């Protein structure tokens, strides 16, 4: 794997206010000690207390209706758009009932408490060359849409998986300083259909066959600040 030789820049910033729902593309975002401010701040909880996700685990329950919803922050509110175009503001009377009707079962939408909403880390990033390479491996040539990976940042790279060479190193983006901790092991979510995003049924196998199920990197926040599209990525 070659090191990145051209200065990477931030190409895309995405925040997901509700875990597993569609998110919002931002020009600039504040990053706090635990990641993008407002990212995965809410989650849908099943009756057994597990979080709606694309997989089954000790903490998560596979509940695919979550992928038909999109969440965005509007001032102090988090608003969810349903498939019919109607909206519900989380935390207000009737919000849980509306979301439960969509799921076809009782659910609640809650802010993060004792149960972490993030899978393994609070900040994620992927290189543009990695997305292009995964698209080639799947067979139709289209770069993988980063929404399939739920990455917070896409940065410009010229070599696939170049961002993995940053593991264990410190990275400065805008006024934010990060420590890159590990590669991200992927699950079935990389191929599921989402709002305005077609299914990629062969993507998980492509990642498994060609890169040991890893795509993108996790990082922890050392210094909070602001990241803006176009910011350079400096790797120490």
CSV table of C-alpha atoms in Angstrom, one decimal:
chain,number,residue,atom,x,y,z
A,1,UNK,CA,0.0,0.0,0.0
A,2,UNK,CA,1.5,3.3,-1.1
A,3,UNK,CA,1.6,6.3,1.2
A,4,UNK,CA,-0.4,9.4,0.1
A,5,UNK,CA,1.9,11.8,-1.8
A,6,UNK,CA,-0.5,14.5,-2.6
A,7,UNK,CA,-1.9,16.7,0.2
A,8,UNK,CA,-5.4,15.3,1.0
A,9,UNK,CA,-8.3,17.7,1.4
A,10,UNK,CA,-11.8,17.3,2.9
A,11,UNK,CA,-14.1,16.5,0.0
A,12,UNK,CA,-17.3,15.8,2.0
A,13,UNK,CA,-18.7,16.2,5.5
A,14,UNK,CA,-21.7,14.2,6.6
A,15,UNK,CA,-23.5,14.1,10.0
A,16,UNK,CA,-26.0,11.4,11.0
A,17,UNK,CA,-28.2,12.9,13.8
A,18,UNK,CA,-30.1,9.6,14.3
A,19,UNK,CA,-28.2,6.3,14.1
A,20,UNK,CA,-28.7,4.3,10.9
A,21,UNK,CA,-31.1,6.9,9.4
A,22,UNK,CA,-30.0,9.0,6.4
A,23,UNK,CA,-28.0,12.1,7.4
A,24,UNK,CA,-27.1,15.6,6.2
A,25,UNK,CA,-24.3,16.9,4.1
A,26,UNK,CA,-22.6,19.9,5.6
A,27,UNK,CA,-20.2,22.6,4.4
A,28,UNK,CA,-18.7,23.0,7.9
A,29,UNK,CA,-19.1,21.2,11.2
A,30,UNK,CA,-18.1,21.7,14.8
A,31,UNK,CA,-16.2,18.7,16.3
A,32,UNK,CA,-16.4,18.1,20.1
A,33,UNK,CA,-14.5,15.7,22.3
A,34,UNK,CA,-16.6,12.8,21.2
A,35,UNK,CA,-16.9,13.5,17.4
A,36,UNK,CA,-19.1,15.7,15.2
A,37,UNK,CA,-21.5,17.7,17.4
A,38,UNK,CA,-24.9,16.1,17.0
A,39,UNK,CA,-23.7,12.9,15.2
A,40,UNK,CA,-25.6,9.8,16.3
A,41,UNK,CA,-27.0,11.9,19.1
A,42,UNK,CA,-30.3,10.0,18.8
A,43,UNK,CA,-31.2,6.4,18.1
A,44,UNK,CA,-34.3,4.3,17.6
A,45,UNK,CA,-34.8,1.8,20.5
A,46,UNK,CA,-36.8,-1.4,20.1
A,47,UNK,CA,-39.0,-2.6,23.0
A,48,UNK,CA,-36.2,-4.8,24.3
A,49,UNK,CA,-33.9,-1.8,24.5
A,50,UNK,CA,-31.7,-2.6,21.5
A,51,UNK,CA,-30.8,0.0,18.9
A,52,UNK,CA,-32.3,-0.1,15.4
A,53,UNK,CA,-29.5,-0.9,13.0
A,54,UNK,CA,-28.6,-3.0,10.0
A,55,UNK,CA,-27.3,-6.0,12.0
A,56,UNK,CA,-28.0,-8.1,15.0
A,57,UNK,CA,-25.7,-8.0,18.0
A,58,UNK,CA,-25.7,-7.7,21.7
A,59,UNK,CA,-26.5,-3.9,21.4
A,60,UNK,CA,-28.2,-3.7,18.0
A,61,UNK,CA,-31.3,-5.2,16.3
A,62,UNK,CA,-31.7,-5.4,12.6
A,63,UNK,CA,-34.7,-3.1,11.8
A,64,UNK,CA,-34.5,-2.2,8.1
A,65,UNK,CA,-37.4,0.4,8.2
A,66,UNK,CA,-34.8,2.7,9.8
A,67,UNK,CA,-33.1,3.1,6.3
A,68,UNK,CA,-36.2,4.7,4.9
A,69,UNK,CA,-35.9,7.7,7.2
A,70,UNK,CA,-33.7,10.8,7.0
A,71,UNK,CA,-32.7,13.0,9.9
A,72,UNK,CA,-31.3,16.6,10.0
A,73,UNK,CA,-30.6,19.2,12.6
A,74,UNK,CA,-32.5,22.5,12.4
A,75,UNK,CA,-31.3,24.9,15.0
A,76,UNK,CA,-31.9,23.1,18.3
A,77,UNK,CA,-34.3,20.5,16.9
A,78,UNK,CA,-33.7,17.1,15.2
A,79,UNK,CA,-36.2,16.5,12.5
A,80,UNK,CA,-37.0,13.2,10.8
A,81,UNK,CA,-38.5,13.0,7.3
A,82,UNK,CA,-40.7,10.0,6.6
A,83,UNK,CA,-41.2,8.3,3.2
A,84,UNK,CA,-44.3,10.3,2.5
A,85,UNK,CA,-42.5,13.5,3.0
A,86,UNK,CA,-44.0,14.4,6.4
A,87,UNK,CA,-41.8,15.4,9.2
A,88,UNK,CA,-41.6,14.7,12.9
A,89,UNK,CA,-39.5,16.6,15.5
A,90,UNK,CA,-37.9,14.3,18.0
A,91,UNK,CA,-38.6,14.8,21.7
A,92,UNK,CA,-42.0,16.3,21.1
A,93,UNK,CA,-45.4,14.7,21.9
A,94,UNK,CA,-46.5,12.2,19.4
A,95,UNK,CA,-43.0,11.7,17.8
A,96,UNK,CA,-42.5,8.1,19.1
A,97,UNK,CA,-46.1,7.1,18.0
A,98,UNK,CA,-45.4,8.4,14.5
A,99,UNK,CA,-42.1,6.6,14.2
A,100,UNK,CA,-43.6,3.4,15.7
A,101,UNK,CA,-46.3,3.4,13.0
A,102,UNK,CA,-43.5,3.5,10.4
A,103,UNK,CA,-41.7,0.6,12.0
A,104,UNK,CA,-44.9,-1.4,12.5
A,105,UNK,CA,-44.0,-2.0,16.2
A,106,UNK,CA,-43.5,0.1,19.3
A,107,UNK,CA,-40.3,2.0,19.3
A,108,UNK,CA,-38.9,5.1,21.1
A,109,UNK,CA,-36.4,7.6,19.7
A,110,UNK,CA,-34.0,8.6,22.5
A,111,UNK,CA,-30.9,10.7,23.0
A,112,UNK,CA,-27.7,8.9,23.9
A,113,UNK,CA,-27.5,7.8,27.5
A,114,UNK,CA,-25.6,4.9,29.0
A,115,UNK,CA,-25.7,2.9,25.8
A,116,UNK,CA,-23.3,4.3,23.2
A,117,UNK,CA,-24.8,4.9,19.8
A,118,UNK,CA,-21.6,4.6,17.9
A,119,UNK,CA,-20.4,1.2,16.8
A,120,UNK,CA,-16.7,1.3,17.9
A,121,UNK,CA,-15.5,4.9,17.7
A,122,UNK,CA,-16.9,8.4,17.4
A,123,UNK,CA,-15.2,9.7,14.2
A,124,UNK,CA,-14.8,8.0,10.8
A,125,UNK,CA,-13.1,8.8,7.6
A,126,UNK,CA,-12.5,7.3,4.2
A,127,UNK,CA,-10.4,8.2,1.2
A,128,UNK,CA,-11.9,8.9,-2.3
A,129,UNK,CA,-9.5,6.4,-3.9
A,130,UNK,CA,-10.8,3.7,-1.6
A,131,UNK,CA,-14.4,4.4,-2.7
A,132,UNK,CA,-13.4,4.2,-6.3
A,133,UNK,CA,-11.5,0.9,-5.8
A,134,UNK,CA,-14.4,-0.7,-4.0
A,135,UNK,CA,-16.7,0.2,-6.9
A,136,UNK,CA,-14.3,-1.4,-9.4
A,137,UNK,CA,-14.1,-4.6,-7.3
A,138,UNK,CA,-17.9,-4.9,-7.1
A,139,UNK,CA,-18.0,-5.0,-10.9
A,140,UNK,CA,-20.1,-2.1,-12.2
A,141,UNK,CA,-17.4,0.5,-12.0
A,142,UNK,CA,-19.3,3.1,-10.0
A,143,UNK,CA,-17.4,4.4,-6.9
A,144,UNK,CA,-19.1,3.3,-3.7
A,145,UNK,CA,-21.3,6.1,-2.4
A,146,UNK,CA,-19.8,7.1,1.0
A,147,UNK,CA,-23.3,7.0,2.6
A,148,UNK,CA,-23.0,3.2,2.4
A,149,UNK,CA,-20.0,3.5,4.8
A,150,UNK,CA,-21.6,6.1,7.0
A,151,UNK,CA,-18.3,8.0,7.1
A,152,UNK,CA,-18.2,11.4,8.6
A,153,UNK,CA,-15.5,12.6,6.2
A,154,UNK,CA,-14.4,11.8,2.7
A,155,UNK,CA,-10.9,13.1,1.9
A,156,UNK,CA,-9.2,13.2,-1.5
A,157,UNK,CA,-6.6,10.4,-1.9
A,158,UNK,CA,-4.8,9.0,-4.9
A,159,UNK,CA,-4.1,5.5,-3.7
A,160,UNK,CA,-6.7,3.0,-2.4
A,161,UNK,CA,-6.6,2.5,1.4
A,162,UNK,CA,-3.9,5.1,1.8
A,163,UNK,CA,-5.7,6.3,4.9
A,164,UNK,CA,-4.8,3.1,6.7
A,165,UNK,CA,-1.2,4.2,6.7
A,166,UNK,CA,-2.3,6.9,9.2
A,167,UNK,CA,-3.3,4.3,11.9
A,168,UNK,CA,-1.4,5.2,15.1
A,169,UNK,CA,-0.6,8.7,13.9
A,170,UNK,CA,-2.0,12.1,14.6
A,171,UNK,CA,-3.9,14.0,11.9
A,172,UNK,CA,-4.9,17.7,11.8
A,173,UNK,CA,-7.9,18.8,9.8
A,174,UNK,CA,-9.0,22.4,10.1
A,175,UNK,CA,-8.6,23.2,13.8
A,176,UNK,CA,-9.3,19.6,14.8
A,177,UNK,CA,-6.6,17.2,15.9
A,178,UNK,CA,-7.3,13.4,15.7
A,179,UNK,CA,-5.5,10.2,16.5
A,180,UNK,CA,-6.3,7.5,14.0
A,181,UNK,CA,-7.0,4.3,15.9
A,182,UNK,CA,-7.9,1.4,13.6
A,183,UNK,CA,-9.4,0.3,10.2
A,184,UNK,CA,-13.1,-0.2,10.1
A,185,UNK,CA,-14.5,-3.7,9.7
A,186,UNK,CA,-17.6,-3.6,7.7
A,187,UNK,CA,-21.0,-5.4,7.9
A,188,UNK,CA,-24.0,-5.8,5.7
A,189,UNK,CA,-24.9,-2.1,5.9
A,190,UNK,CA,-22.4,-1.4,3.1
A,191,UNK,CA,-24.8,-2.8,0.6
A,192,UNK,CA,-28.3,-2.0,1.9
A,193,UNK,CA,-30.7,0.4,0.0
A,194,UNK,CA,-31.3,3.7,1.7
A,195,UNK,CA,-33.1,6.9,0.9
A,196,UNK,CA,-32.0,7.9,-2.6
A,197,UNK,CA,-29.3,5.2,-2.5
A,198,UNK,CA,-29.7,2.0,-4.5
A,199,UNK,CA,-28.7,-1.4,-3.1
A,200,UNK,CA,-25.2,-2.6,-3.7
A,201,UNK,CA,-25.6,-6.4,-3.1
A,202,UNK,CA,-22.1,-7.4,-3.9
A,203,UNK,CA,-20.3,-4.8,-1.9
A,204,UNK,CA,-19.7,-6.7,1.4
A,205,UNK,CA,-18.2,-9.6,-0.5
A,206,UNK,CA,-16.0,-7.3,-2.5
A,207,UNK,CA,-14.7,-5.7,0.6
A,208,UNK,CA,-14.1,-9.1,2.2
A,209,UNK,CA,-12.5,-10.6,-0.9
A,210,UNK,CA,-10.1,-7.7,-1.6
A,211,UNK,CA,-9.4,-6.0,1.7
A,212,UNK,CA,-10.2,-8.3,4.6
A,213,UNK,CA,-13.6,-6.6,5.3
A,214,UNK,CA,-11.9,-3.3,6.1
A,215,UNK,CA,-12.8,0.1,4.5
A,216,UNK,CA,-12.1,3.5,6.1
A,217,UNK,CA,-10.6,4.4,9.5
A,218,UNK,CA,-11.7,5.3,12.9
A,219,UNK,CA,-10.2,8.2,14.9
A,220,UNK,CA,-10.5,9.7,18.3
A,221,UNK,CA,-10.6,13.5,19.0
A,222,UNK,CA,-7.5,15.0,20.7
A,223,UNK,CA,-8.4,18.6,20.1
A,224,UNK,CA,-11.9,19.8,19.3
A,225,UNK,CA,-12.5,22.5,16.7
A,226,UNK,CA,-14.1,23.0,13.3
A,227,UNK,CA,-13.7,21.1,10.0
A,228,UNK,CA,-14.7,22.7,6.7
A,229,UNK,CA,-14.9,21.3,3.1
A,230,UNK,CA,-11.6,22.1,1.4
A,231,UNK,CA,-9.5,21.9,4.6
A,232,UNK,CA,-6.1,20.2,4.1
A,233,UNK,CA,-5.4,17.0,6.0
A,234,UNK,CA,-2.0,17.1,7.7
A,235,UNK,CA,-0.6,13.7,8.9
A,236,UNK,CA,2.2,13.7,11.5
